[in-house]
Short mmCIF file of C-alpha atoms in Angstrom, two decimals:
data_model
loop_
_atom_site.label_atom_id
_atom_site.label_comp_id
_atom_site.label_asym_id
_atom_site.label_seq_id
_atom_site.Cartn_x
_atom_site.Cartn_y
_atom_site.Cartn_z
CA MET A 1 86.37 111.20 94.80
CA GLU A 2 87.42 108.74 92.14
CA ILE A 3 89.93 105.96 92.87
CA SER A 4 91.55 103.88 90.17
CA VAL A 5 94.14 101.19 90.76
CA SER A 6 97.04 99.93 88.70
CA LYS A 7 99.83 97.49 89.41
CA GLU A 8 103.50 98.19 88.81
CA GLN A 9 106.55 96.00 89.20
CA GLY A 10 109.69 97.32 90.83
CA ARG A 11 111.88 95.27 93.15
CA VAL A 12 108.52 94.31 94.65
CA PRO A 13 104.95 94.53 93.31
CA VAL A 14 103.50 98.01 93.93
CA THR A 15 99.82 98.89 93.94
CA VAL A 16 99.28 102.42 92.66
CA MET A 17 96.07 104.05 93.79
CA HIS A 18 95.19 107.17 91.78
CA LEU A 19 93.01 109.62 93.74
CA LYS A 20 91.00 112.32 91.97
CA GLY A 21 88.91 114.96 93.71
CA GLN A 22 88.75 115.70 97.42
CA LEU A 23 89.73 113.45 100.31
CA ASP A 24 87.46 114.63 103.10
CA SER A 25 84.75 113.49 105.51
CA GLN A 26 82.53 112.45 102.60
CA THR A 27 85.16 110.32 100.84
CA TYR A 28 87.81 109.16 103.32
CA GLN A 29 86.07 105.83 103.94
CA GLN A 30 86.28 105.08 100.20
CA LEU A 31 90.07 105.19 100.39
CA ILE A 32 90.15 102.99 103.48
CA ASP A 33 87.77 100.44 101.92
CA LYS A 34 89.67 100.33 98.62
CA ALA A 35 93.02 99.97 100.38
CA ARG A 36 91.59 97.22 102.59
CA ASP A 37 90.40 95.39 99.45
CA GLU A 38 93.86 95.70 97.90
CA VAL A 39 95.60 94.49 101.08
CA ASN A 40 93.17 91.56 101.28
CA MET A 41 94.17 90.70 97.69
CA GLY A 42 97.83 90.66 98.70
CA ALA A 43 99.05 94.24 98.27
CA SER A 44 101.82 95.08 100.71
CA HIS A 45 103.24 98.22 99.04
CA ILE A 46 100.94 101.08 98.07
CA LEU A 47 101.80 104.27 96.22
CA LEU A 48 99.08 106.91 96.49
CA ASP A 49 99.07 109.11 93.39
CA LEU A 50 97.78 112.45 94.69
CA GLY A 51 98.39 114.48 91.53
CA ASP A 52 94.66 114.96 90.97
CA LEU A 53 93.76 115.37 94.63
CA SER A 54 92.75 118.98 95.15
CA TYR A 55 91.98 118.92 98.88
CA ILE A 56 92.65 116.84 101.99
CA SER A 57 90.88 117.38 105.31
CA SER A 58 91.51 115.97 108.77
CA ALA A 59 89.32 113.00 107.80
CA GLY A 60 91.62 112.49 104.80
CA LEU A 61 94.59 112.46 107.15
CA VAL A 62 92.84 109.78 109.20
CA SER A 63 92.49 107.70 106.03
CA LEU A 64 96.24 108.00 105.26
CA HIS A 65 96.98 106.92 108.83
CA THR A 66 94.53 104.02 108.55
CA VAL A 67 96.04 102.77 105.28
CA ALA A 68 99.50 102.87 106.90
CA LEU A 69 98.17 100.79 109.79
CA LEU A 70 96.54 98.32 107.38
CA LEU A 71 99.85 97.81 105.60
CA ARG A 72 101.61 97.27 108.94
CA GLY A 73 98.97 94.76 110.04
CA GLU A 74 97.98 96.85 113.08
CA SER A 75 94.55 97.36 114.59
CA LEU A 76 92.58 100.22 113.10
CA PRO A 77 91.05 103.19 114.92
CA ASP A 78 87.26 103.37 115.06
CA PRO A 79 86.35 106.28 112.75
CA GLU A 80 83.14 106.78 114.73
CA GLN A 81 85.25 107.83 117.71
CA GLY A 82 86.10 111.17 116.08
CA TRP A 83 88.82 112.88 118.10
CA SER A 84 90.10 109.55 119.43
CA ALA A 85 90.73 108.41 115.86
CA LEU A 86 92.69 111.60 115.20
CA LYS A 87 94.69 111.21 118.40
CA SER A 88 95.56 107.62 117.43
CA MET A 89 97.59 109.08 114.55
CA ASP A 90 100.43 109.27 117.05
CA ARG A 91 100.90 105.60 116.22
CA THR A 92 101.92 106.65 112.71
CA ARG A 93 104.48 109.00 114.20
CA ASP A 94 105.70 106.25 116.53
CA GLY A 95 106.14 104.00 113.47
CA GLY A 96 108.52 106.48 111.82
CA MET A 97 108.78 106.83 108.06
CA GLN A 98 106.19 104.62 106.41
CA GLU A 99 108.00 102.00 104.35
CA ASN A 100 104.96 100.45 102.67
CA LEU A 101 102.95 103.58 101.88
CA LYS A 102 104.33 106.44 99.81
CA LEU A 103 102.91 109.47 98.05
CA LEU A 104 103.26 110.56 94.44
CA ASN A 105 102.80 114.11 93.11
CA PRO A 106 101.00 115.74 96.04
CA ARG A 107 99.85 119.22 95.01
CA PRO A 108 101.08 122.27 96.97
CA GLU A 109 97.79 122.61 98.86
CA VAL A 110 98.01 118.97 99.97
CA ILE A 111 101.69 119.33 100.90
CA SER A 112 100.75 122.35 102.99
CA VAL A 113 98.29 120.29 105.06
CA LEU A 114 100.75 117.40 105.43
CA ASP A 115 103.44 119.85 106.58
CA MET A 116 101.07 121.60 108.98
CA VAL A 117 100.27 118.38 110.87
CA GLY A 118 103.78 116.92 110.64
CA PHE A 119 102.89 114.07 108.28
CA SER A 120 105.58 115.09 105.78
CA ALA A 121 108.11 113.50 108.09
CA PHE A 122 106.31 110.15 107.94
CA PHE A 123 105.11 109.84 104.34
CA GLU A 124 107.81 109.98 101.70
CA ALA A 125 106.66 111.96 98.66
CA PHE A 126 107.93 111.68 95.10
CA THR A 127 107.44 113.60 91.86
CA ASP A 128 108.83 110.80 89.68
CA LYS A 129 106.67 107.68 89.48
CA GLN A 130 109.50 105.29 88.61
CA LYS A 131 111.67 106.57 91.46
CA ALA A 132 108.72 106.10 93.80
CA ILE A 133 108.18 102.53 92.63
CA ASP A 134 111.90 101.76 92.89
CA SER A 135 111.95 103.12 96.46
CA PHE A 136 109.97 100.19 97.85
#
């Protein structure tokens, strides 16, 4: 997976992370590490551009959950704990709609996975980049 980052200015600064490829067990840690770097550099609003993401697995869902926790300043699940990390995603549900992490241009196959696990109710998705940026 390739990750590139750009900065946009809306009402607040927005970090746009462009994902290309597959977000799965081989790549999910890349997203977590890159998001952690951005948060450590001051990012507090992240827009994940998923337009070039062709696949997301359960590990990819864990990475979305982890980025949401990073942005909320919460403790992170241990990815080595497998099922426990997945079960900790209930914390994302408990947090309601994620205000600091939003999705841009998820493809139908990615939307299908998000819908299947109920994440669509917690991650606001946009097809218009400017509207997404203005939503923060």
